[in-house]
Every structure is written in structure tokens, then in C-alpha cells.
Amino acid sequence: MEHRGTPDPAEDWTAQDGPVLALERLSQDMLAQAGGKAANLGELARAGLPVPPGFCLTTRAYLDATASPALADVHRALAATAPDDLAALASLAAKARALVLDADVPAGIDAAVRAAYAALGADAPVAVRSSATAEDLPFASFAGQQDTYLNVVGADAVLAAVRQCWASLWTDRAVTYRAVQGIEPSAVSLAVVVQRMVDAAVAGVLFTANPVTGRRHEAVIDASPGLGEAVVSGAVNPDHFVLDGATGRILERRLGDKGLLIRPLPGGGTERVAQPGAGSTPSLDHAQLAALELLGRRAEVHFGSPQDLEWAIGQDGAVWLTQSRPITTLYPMPDKQPSGPGPRVYLCFSLAQGLTRPLTPMGLAGIRLIASSVAGAARFPVPVPRDGPAPYTEAGQRIFFDLTPVVRSRTGRAIVPRVFDVMEARSAAVLRNLFADPRFSVTIKSPWRLLRHVGPVAARARVPETLVRALLRPEEALRRADRVGEELRAALAVPADATATQRLDHVERILGGSVFRVVPAVLPLPALGFALLAAAGKLAGSPGNGALQEVLRGLPNNVTTEMDLDLWSLAMVIRKDPASAAVFGEDSLPEIARRYRAAELPGVVQSGLADFLARYGHRAVAEIDVGMPRWSDDPTHILGVLANYLRMDDPALAPDRQFAKAARDAEAQVGRLVAAAGQRSRLRGALVRAALRRTRMFAGLRELPKFYLVEALGAVRQQLAAVGAELAAAGAIDAADDVFFLDLTEAHVGLRGAGLQGLVAQRREAYGAELGRRHIPRVLLSDGTEPEAVQAGASRGPAGADGSAGQLSGTPASAGIVTARARVILDPQGAHLEPGEILVAPSTDPGWTPLFLTAGGLVMEMGGPNSHGAVVAREYGIPAVVGVPDATARIATGHNITVDGAAGTVTPEG
């Protein structure tokens, strides 16, 4: 058999396993070889979309050229460096860059590049673009993190640009970004795309969904004459167009000043040319906009998700796509899509609970069962309780409920927003604004449908009896509320010798029945308390809401307040014991927690903390998620609170004194209201006294239903932990805690012997990605629209116009509101930004990215909503407004400003 040896790359540079591949040979399953940018370009080319011809140096070329023990040492050092240690990251990044630039390019790779470049034409002008393996991914777009070189002419210049691209994998901004995203340094490598340049008459970016409002049917196009770098880098205020994808209608057209043109130079390189007066002429006509929108939709259909594309139209009118990546900042769509006509309205229940983080898969499974038990009690059909009732849905691993029937109901409109006025006022405002939308007009005009469902629940829970008892025998009503807790605790017990399957069945019984019953048994009492407060106010002559709220200070019977005071009492006991107090001054919190678990702490703190956790150890951060550790699992948080209490030196600020003073003030206010009512009649005074007495007895119970719910969830977590230990021992999962990244059905499957490690790893990765999401919509429509962003955008004035009180207006770029100290920075080199400060800059490019890590918000003079600064701001979840004229001159460092990223406004405070 003839042995041919290794083929010469210069003769066969398109070999499938070679270091250089033609773009049309690439696909999404070649991410490890080609990186995100090149793989996506290959997909576009294979789909028949117009992509400039070119080739890709695969990651094999990078690895062959840069392999060295010294670079491996830098990888290890970077992996051990904290993401917020920017100085250390920058130092290591510089070492990595130097090593890469000093490395020799192997002869075979050199020859392959020259052959591939020659195939594009003699001295063809090309763009040389970095394509990292951790780039343009569904969870992190990495917009602009590595370098690009435009209008490169000649093989030697191409090879030099390739070396610079390889080194750009280790820029400060790229290294910091990967550290924040938790991407291992040794796991990344770089491919390089080389494409023939388009002699662009006009270029820009195209989003196939509106990244600010979330509307999937809208295409957003930014455009400016010349090369697209002017738009992407934010160096120019581009023309901004929004198109309706269904009708082709232009919904918004805003002309930018387009005061800068970037164009290629003969022989290589680019130049920047001022073009005053260009703002009066649109850079695209309707036909060109329609053609771009169509190409974008084709790309979206091919990739199966909304895309962020770069495009260019040549001097000959031909349209080219030069890049495509997922829009990573869109909030995910609800997982239950409506089958009927018209959009649906989903309310984020997670946010209503003050929970911004995602829930673990088991946490979501638990909430689905509880929601099913609520629906079942109200006699709504629930075919599969584990899937949740019909109104329940999930998006971004958070809980949403379909409120469309509420919005379309006259009774719902009257009641639900008032409830949210108390719970979450901004959600109430968003819902009220939807009432004017004709798509959600009232169709349910009678309250009887609601009463048919609420009535049976109230009857079974003996709500009328509870209310009468509370009015006539309030102390007995309080004792009954305590008995509800005792009955729940009895239901939570499980035999110590129960099997794992029996424990799972017990968990389903708790979540599917026992938990919800405590709500209608207790909730009527605090509801009555607030109703009596309103009635007392009317009897006393309507003294105003502020006067009535004073009655609610220092409420008794509030389990959360009692918990806080118990912890304060423990701190005071510890302070009196020198050995216990010394622990908090000598050891770190994790070390104290370790000593507690090992029973090595001084007796006062050991026994006192044990007693506290016996009563309250089922509580936690994000406690409605059974997947979250309880304080009894990890007492570090509580130990931190104790440490803070021990540092409190001012006796007047002591929590117990503050509470006692608040209670005295409330009782004094009750006396004033009784006196005011008594001036009208003795009967009124007596009624006000009785009503306010019950208000103070019952209003604090508003915390009790959730306390009982969380107590049940704590017990559920214990049972699931035991199941997890058995699954881990059987090899179905790697660690006991992995059970919280399964649902109940999957846990049963694991007990039958199935291996679930792959599923757990996938779930943990998705959960970790969602942990980084900072912007969560309060209300979400079934088509992805965020009504709050739409409403805010509709209320703003023209970009650049001054509003009231010196308000500046620009273009919305990243939704959210922040009020903080402004810091004006004209050059990122050596700049310092305190955590939480609002960055005010003329424009930003990737060199500014490290500042985004600590910024609370962003204001830019230049750029459109798809420029680099806007894209990265949305990815980090910081509110941003761009295109604000003279922002760096009109805003001073140190002044407090409010940035509303959805409304596009910047407002000075004070």
C-alpha cells in the first residue's frame, strides 16, 4: 500500500482536517475548531445567504502556534484569580499576549494561509476577524471582545493580522469577561476568519427582534455610510429604523447625524472622515430596509433564534451578511405558548416575591405542585399536577402566571392592581397601562365566575367562621392560627426508616395538599386587620393614609420581627460572654460556621445558635426555592448578621429599643384616632378602639402564611436531601445536592437505576447562565414583548430633547432604572470607576469593557441601541441610554443622576 505522507497545506489548504478551511465547510457543530463567529458564518453560507468569500484558520492553527509550558502556567494562574481582581487579571493577560506574539508561526500554517489568501485574488482586500470558541454563544455573545482588522492587503499583512488576533484572545477585556462568565482559561482558543472586504456604500447592524422591548416581530436596523465599524463601535450616531416584520411597515425612523465616515484606503487600512450635514439624508430606502429584514428573518429561521447580524451594501447595491450571532439579552419566551388567538399577559411571580435569581429545577417542580393544589382547591382542572395548572408557566427559570383573564375581567381589574399596589407597585402600574390596549379589552363583566371558584375554597377553609371568631374572640383566633402551624408540623413528619420512594411520595403529598391549606386558614386574619384599619380611619374622620400607617408600626405577632429580635437577644447574650464574643473578632465567618458544625464553639454561642436555628433554620435567601440551602444547612449568613449586631455600639439604635419605641408611637397614634372619633360620639370612639386593637393583633400575621410555607419547604428539602444521598450512593448522580437539579419525575427515574449525570450537568450550566441575568421583566407578553419597556419608550420625547427639570433624552439601549453618582470618563486608560457609579462617556468600544463590571449604569453621547456599548450594557444588565448630546459636558462627576434605560432619559437629582 502506497504511503503518501502528510499533504502539503499549500497544495490542499481546503482539506477537512487541515489548519485552514473554506467558510462554506464550517457548521455550528464545529465550534471547537472554528469558533463562534466562523461557525455562524459557515452556517449562513451553507444556508445560501450572501456571505463574502473567505476562509478560516482553525483553532488547531492557534494551538499549534502557541503551545508552550509558559502559557499553560498563565492559564492556571488566571483560573485561580478572582473575577474582581482586575489588576491581577490584567497583569496575567499581558503575559499571555507577550507569549503569543513571540511564538513562531509554523511553516505549514504560514503556507496554508498564503495559499488560501491567493485563492481570493491577487492582493485582495480582506477583513481579518477573531473567532473565539467562547464567542457568539447562546448565553454570552462576547460582542467585540477580540480584535478585527479591516482592509488588510497582502499575504504578509494578513499573517501579521492573524498573529494580532491570536494575541487579542488575551486582552484585558477578554480575560475579564471570561472570568466573570466562569469560563476556564485553558478551555478557550481562537480561530481567525479572513473574508474578502465589501466596498461598502452603507453598512450597519440588524437585530431580528427588538432588544429593548423584546418584540420578536420587529426588526431593528442601524445604518451609516461607509464601513460598519462606525456603527458597531459607537463612533457615530446612526440612522435608526424599526420595521414590523409581518407587514414591512416602518414603525420608527430616526435619522442620526452620521457625522463620521470610515472608509478603506488604497493599499490597506482605513481612514475616518468627517461628513457634516449627512444627517438630513437617510442612508437606506424602503426597499433596502425590506431586503435586510428578509435576510435577517432567513437567518433567524435557519438558526432557530433571533439574530444580531452585521451587514454591508456594496457600491453595486449587493447586500452581504458579515456576521451573525444570537441575541443573548432577550428575555426567554414563556414555555407555554397560547393556542388561541391574541397575546397573553404573564406576570412574574418571582419578582413579586422579591426574587430576582432563577429557581432550581426542583424548586420550580415544587412551586408547580403548590400551584396545582391551589387550582385544584378552586375547582380548576389540573390534568397533570406535576406540570402545574394552566395559568402557570416558566420563562428564564422564573415563575410566571397567565393574568390574561384578570386583565380582561372587570372584577380582576378592580382587585388585582390594588393588591399589587401593596406587593409590587411597578407591576401594578404596568398592568393598569395594559387596560387601554384594545387587545385586552374587558370580556368578563360578571364576578360570578370568580365567586364560583373562590367560594368553595373559603367554605372549606371556614373563612366566615374565622372572621367572626376574630371579631368576637380575637385571642382565640390567634390561638387557632398557632394550631394551624402545629397541625402542619405533624403532617410534615415522616418515619425515619422510610424508603427514598416513600420520601418522594411524601414530598408530593406535602406540596400537593398540606402546604396550601394553611393559607386560607390564616390569611383572613391579617386581611381583616387591614380592613378594620380602613374602617377605623373612616370612623375617625378619614385622617389620611400617613396617620393610619402609623398604627402599623411595631406590630406584635409578626414572626419575622420576632425572629430578628430573637437574633438580637442572642447577640446580646454573646456580647456578655467574653469567650463567645472573642470568636467573632478572631475567626472568619466560614471558620465559625465550620466550628459550629463540629460543635467546637464556646457553649453560649454554640447552644444559642442551635436554639435559634431550631426555630428558624428552615429560612434562607430565596427561600421559596427548595433547592436553596437553609440557614440550618449553612449558618454563615446568620453568623454575619450576628457579627454586625456585635459591632453596633449606639444603644439607641438597638433593634429591641427601636421596636419598643415604634410600638409606643403606634399606641399613641391609636389613642389620637380614638379621641378624634370620640369627639363625634362615644360609640364611634369605642368602635375605633376595638377595630384598631384587632388591627394591631392581626396585621402582623401577614408574615405567618409564608413562614408556614417555608417551614414546609424546609422539611421537603430535608427529605429530598436524603433522596439525593441515596441517588448519589447508587451512582445515578455525582453528589447528593444534584437532586435539586432534577424534578420529581426524574428523581423517581433515578431511583429505578437510570444515570442522570449528563442531565444534571446541563441543568447546572443553564442555571449558572441565568444567575447572571440582571434584568427581569415584571410583565411579559406571550410574543416576548416587555410592556414596561414599550410604555416607557412611548412616553419619552424626541432623542436629545430636554425634558422637565433639566432632563436629558437619548435612545433607550438597556432597560432598567438606576439612581447613582455619575462619573464622566473621556478615556478608559487609567480611569477609575467606583462600584455602582454611572459611567458617562462620549462613546465606548471594547477597550472600555472592564469598567462595565462595576458600573451601575451607562450614558453615552454617541451610538445607537445596537452599538457595542449598548450590547454589552444589556448583557451585563445595567441600564443604559445612548445618543445623549453633550452628555459629558452637561453631566458633572459627582452629581447624582437617574438613568431610565427603557425611557431613554437621564435626570439630575436634587
Short mmCIF file of N, CA and C in Angstrom, two decimals, residues 147-220:
data_model
loop_
_atom_site.label_atom_id
_atom_site.label_comp_id
_atom_site.label_asym_id
_atom_site.label_seq_id
_atom_site.Cartn_x
_atom_site.Cartn_y
_atom_site.Cartn_z
N ASP A 147 -10.06 41.08 18.55
CA ASP A 147 -9.76 42.13 17.57
C ASP A 147 -10.19 41.77 16.16
N THR A 148 -10.44 42.82 15.38
CA THR A 148 -10.74 42.73 13.95
C THR A 148 -9.87 43.73 13.21
N TYR A 149 -9.38 43.34 12.04
CA TYR A 149 -8.56 44.23 11.22
C TYR A 149 -9.20 44.32 9.84
N LEU A 150 -9.45 45.54 9.39
CA LEU A 150 -10.17 45.77 8.16
C LEU A 150 -9.24 46.21 7.04
N ASN A 151 -9.64 45.86 5.81
CA ASN A 151 -8.93 46.27 4.59
C ASN A 151 -7.44 45.91 4.68
N VAL A 152 -7.20 44.66 4.99
CA VAL A 152 -5.83 44.14 5.03
C VAL A 152 -5.46 43.67 3.63
N VAL A 153 -4.31 44.11 3.12
CA VAL A 153 -3.91 43.82 1.75
C VAL A 153 -2.53 43.16 1.76
N GLY A 154 -2.43 41.99 1.11
CA GLY A 154 -1.16 41.29 1.00
C GLY A 154 -1.03 40.16 2.00
N ALA A 155 -0.38 39.08 1.58
CA ALA A 155 -0.26 37.89 2.43
C ALA A 155 0.52 38.18 3.70
N ASP A 156 1.59 38.95 3.62
CA ASP A 156 2.36 39.26 4.82
C ASP A 156 1.52 40.03 5.82
N ALA A 157 0.73 40.99 5.33
CA ALA A 157 -0.13 41.78 6.22
C ALA A 157 -1.22 40.90 6.85
N VAL A 158 -1.72 39.94 6.06
CA VAL A 158 -2.74 39.03 6.59
C VAL A 158 -2.15 38.21 7.73
N LEU A 159 -0.95 37.66 7.55
CA LEU A 159 -0.32 36.86 8.61
C LEU A 159 -0.03 37.69 9.84
N ALA A 160 0.38 38.94 9.65
CA ALA A 160 0.60 39.81 10.81
C ALA A 160 -0.70 40.06 11.56
N ALA A 161 -1.78 40.26 10.82
CA ALA A 161 -3.09 40.48 11.46
C ALA A 161 -3.55 39.23 12.19
N VAL A 162 -3.25 38.06 11.62
CA VAL A 162 -3.61 36.80 12.29
C VAL A 162 -2.93 36.72 13.64
N ARG A 163 -1.64 37.05 13.70
CA ARG A 163 -0.91 37.00 14.97
C ARG A 163 -1.53 37.96 15.98
N GLN A 164 -1.92 39.14 15.53
CA GLN A 164 -2.55 40.10 16.44
C GLN A 164 -3.90 39.58 16.94
N CYS A 165 -4.64 38.90 16.07
CA CYS A 165 -5.91 38.31 16.50
C CYS A 165 -5.68 37.25 17.57
N TRP A 166 -4.68 36.39 17.33
CA TRP A 166 -4.39 35.38 18.35
C TRP A 166 -4.08 36.04 19.69
N ALA A 167 -3.28 37.09 19.66
CA ALA A 167 -2.92 37.76 20.91
C ALA A 167 -4.13 38.41 21.56
N SER A 168 -5.12 38.83 20.76
CA SER A 168 -6.29 39.52 21.32
C SER A 168 -7.18 38.60 22.14
N LEU A 169 -6.94 37.30 22.05
CA LEU A 169 -7.65 36.38 22.95
C LEU A 169 -7.30 36.69 24.40
N TRP A 170 -6.20 37.39 24.62
CA TRP A 170 -5.70 37.64 25.97
C TRP A 170 -5.65 39.14 26.29
N THR A 171 -6.52 39.92 25.66
CA THR A 171 -6.64 41.32 26.07
C THR A 171 -7.27 41.38 27.46
N ASP A 172 -7.09 42.51 28.12
CA ASP A 172 -7.66 42.68 29.46
C ASP A 172 -9.17 42.46 29.43
N ARG A 173 -9.81 43.06 28.42
CA ARG A 173 -11.28 42.99 28.38
C ARG A 173 -11.76 41.55 28.18
N ALA A 174 -11.07 40.78 27.29
CA ALA A 174 -11.50 39.42 27.03
C ALA A 174 -11.27 38.53 28.24
N VAL A 175 -10.12 38.67 28.88
CA VAL A 175 -9.80 37.86 30.06
C VAL A 175 -10.78 38.15 31.19
N THR A 176 -11.07 39.43 31.41
CA THR A 176 -12.01 39.80 32.48
C THR A 176 -13.40 39.27 32.19
N TYR A 177 -13.85 39.41 30.96
CA TYR A 177 -15.17 38.93 30.58
C TYR A 177 -15.31 37.43 30.84
N ARG A 178 -14.29 36.68 30.42
CA ARG A 178 -14.36 35.22 30.63
C ARG A 178 -14.34 34.88 32.10
N ALA A 179 -13.58 35.63 32.89
CA ALA A 179 -13.54 35.37 34.34
C ALA A 179 -14.91 35.56 34.95
N VAL A 180 -15.59 36.63 34.55
CA VAL A 180 -16.94 36.90 35.08
C VAL A 180 -17.91 35.81 34.64
N GLN A 181 -17.77 35.34 33.40
CA GLN A 181 -18.67 34.31 32.89
C GLN A 181 -18.34 32.92 33.41
N GLY A 182 -17.20 32.78 34.13
CA GLY A 182 -16.82 31.49 34.67
C GLY A 182 -16.28 30.53 33.64
N ILE A 183 -15.66 31.05 32.56
CA ILE A 183 -15.11 30.22 31.50
C ILE A 183 -13.64 29.94 31.80
N GLU A 184 -13.25 28.67 31.80
CA GLU A 184 -11.89 28.28 32.13
C GLU A 184 -10.90 28.83 31.09
N PRO A 185 -9.80 29.44 31.52
CA PRO A 185 -8.81 29.97 30.56
C PRO A 185 -8.27 28.91 29.62
N SER A 186 -8.04 27.71 30.14
CA SER A 186 -7.47 26.65 29.30
C SER A 186 -8.48 26.09 28.31
N ALA A 187 -9.76 26.44 28.48
CA ALA A 187 -10.81 25.88 27.63
C ALA A 187 -11.03 26.71 26.37
N VAL A 188 -10.40 27.88 26.26
CA VAL A 188 -10.66 28.74 25.11
C VAL A 188 -9.49 28.72 24.15
N SER A 189 -9.80 28.87 22.90
CA SER A 189 -8.78 29.05 21.88
C SER A 189 -9.39 29.93 20.80
N LEU A 190 -8.64 30.21 19.76
CA LEU A 190 -9.07 31.21 18.80
C LEU A 190 -8.87 30.71 17.38
N ALA A 191 -9.93 30.87 16.61
CA ALA A 191 -9.82 30.73 15.16
C ALA A 191 -9.80 32.13 14.57
N VAL A 192 -9.47 32.24 13.31
CA VAL A 192 -9.42 33.54 12.64
C VAL A 192 -10.13 33.43 11.30
N VAL A 193 -11.04 34.37 11.04
CA VAL A 193 -11.75 34.43 9.77
C VAL A 193 -11.08 35.45 8.87
N VAL A 194 -10.86 35.09 7.63
CA VAL A 194 -10.35 36.02 6.62
C VAL A 194 -11.38 36.06 5.50
N GLN A 195 -11.97 37.24 5.26
CA GLN A 195 -13.02 37.40 4.26
C GLN A 195 -12.70 38.56 3.33
N ARG A 196 -13.10 38.40 2.10
CA ARG A 196 -12.96 39.50 1.16
C ARG A 196 -13.77 40.69 1.66
N MET A 197 -13.18 41.87 1.62
CA MET A 197 -13.84 43.08 2.06
C MET A 197 -14.97 43.48 1.10
N VAL A 198 -16.05 43.99 1.66
CA VAL A 198 -17.11 44.60 0.86
C VAL A 198 -16.81 46.09 0.78
N ASP A 199 -16.77 46.63 -0.44
CA ASP A 199 -16.60 48.08 -0.61
C ASP A 199 -17.94 48.72 -0.29
N ALA A 200 -18.16 48.98 0.99
CA ALA A 200 -19.50 49.30 1.46
C ALA A 200 -19.90 50.74 1.16
N ALA A 201 -21.07 50.89 0.54
CA ALA A 201 -21.67 52.21 0.43
C ALA A 201 -22.37 52.57 1.73
N VAL A 202 -22.95 51.57 2.37
CA VAL A 202 -23.62 51.76 3.65
C VAL A 202 -23.54 50.42 4.38
N ALA A 203 -23.45 50.47 5.70
CA ALA A 203 -23.33 49.24 6.49
C ALA A 203 -23.90 49.48 7.89
N GLY A 204 -24.05 48.41 8.63
CA GLY A 204 -24.56 48.57 9.98
C GLY A 204 -24.90 47.25 10.62
N VAL A 205 -25.88 47.28 11.50
CA VAL A 205 -26.29 46.10 12.26
C VAL A 205 -27.79 45.91 12.14
N LEU A 206 -28.21 44.69 12.32
CA LEU A 206 -29.62 44.31 12.22
C LEU A 206 -29.94 43.34 13.33
N PHE A 207 -30.95 43.68 14.14
CA PHE A 207 -31.47 42.75 15.13
C PHE A 207 -32.81 42.26 14.61
N THR A 208 -33.02 40.94 14.59
CA THR A 208 -34.28 40.41 14.09
C THR A 208 -35.37 40.42 15.15
N ALA A 209 -35.07 40.87 16.34
CA ALA A 209 -36.05 41.14 17.39
C ALA A 209 -35.63 42.42 18.08
N ASN A 210 -36.59 43.13 18.64
CA ASN A 210 -36.29 44.41 19.28
C ASN A 210 -35.62 44.14 20.63
N PRO A 211 -34.34 44.46 20.79
CA PRO A 211 -33.62 44.09 22.02
C PRO A 211 -34.03 44.92 23.23
N VAL A 212 -34.71 46.04 23.03
CA VAL A 212 -35.13 46.86 24.15
C VAL A 212 -36.52 46.46 24.64
N THR A 213 -37.46 46.28 23.71
CA THR A 213 -38.84 45.96 24.11
C THR A 213 -39.10 44.46 24.13
N GLY A 214 -38.22 43.66 23.51
CA GLY A 214 -38.43 42.21 23.47
C GLY A 214 -39.34 41.75 22.35
N ARG A 215 -39.89 42.66 21.55
CA ARG A 215 -40.82 42.26 20.50
C ARG A 215 -40.12 41.45 19.42
N ARG A 216 -40.56 40.20 19.27
CA ARG A 216 -39.92 39.30 18.32
C ARG A 216 -40.29 39.63 16.87
N HIS A 217 -41.40 40.31 16.63
CA HIS A 217 -41.83 40.57 15.26
C HIS A 217 -41.26 41.86 14.69
N GLU A 218 -40.44 42.56 15.46
CA GLU A 218 -39.86 43.80 14.99
C GLU A 218 -38.39 43.60 14.63
N ALA A 219 -37.98 44.18 13.52
CA ALA A 219 -36.56 44.20 13.14
C ALA A 219 -36.03 45.60 13.42
N VAL A 220 -34.84 45.67 14.00
CA VAL A 220 -34.22 46.94 14.34
C VAL A 220 -32.93 47.06 13.53
#
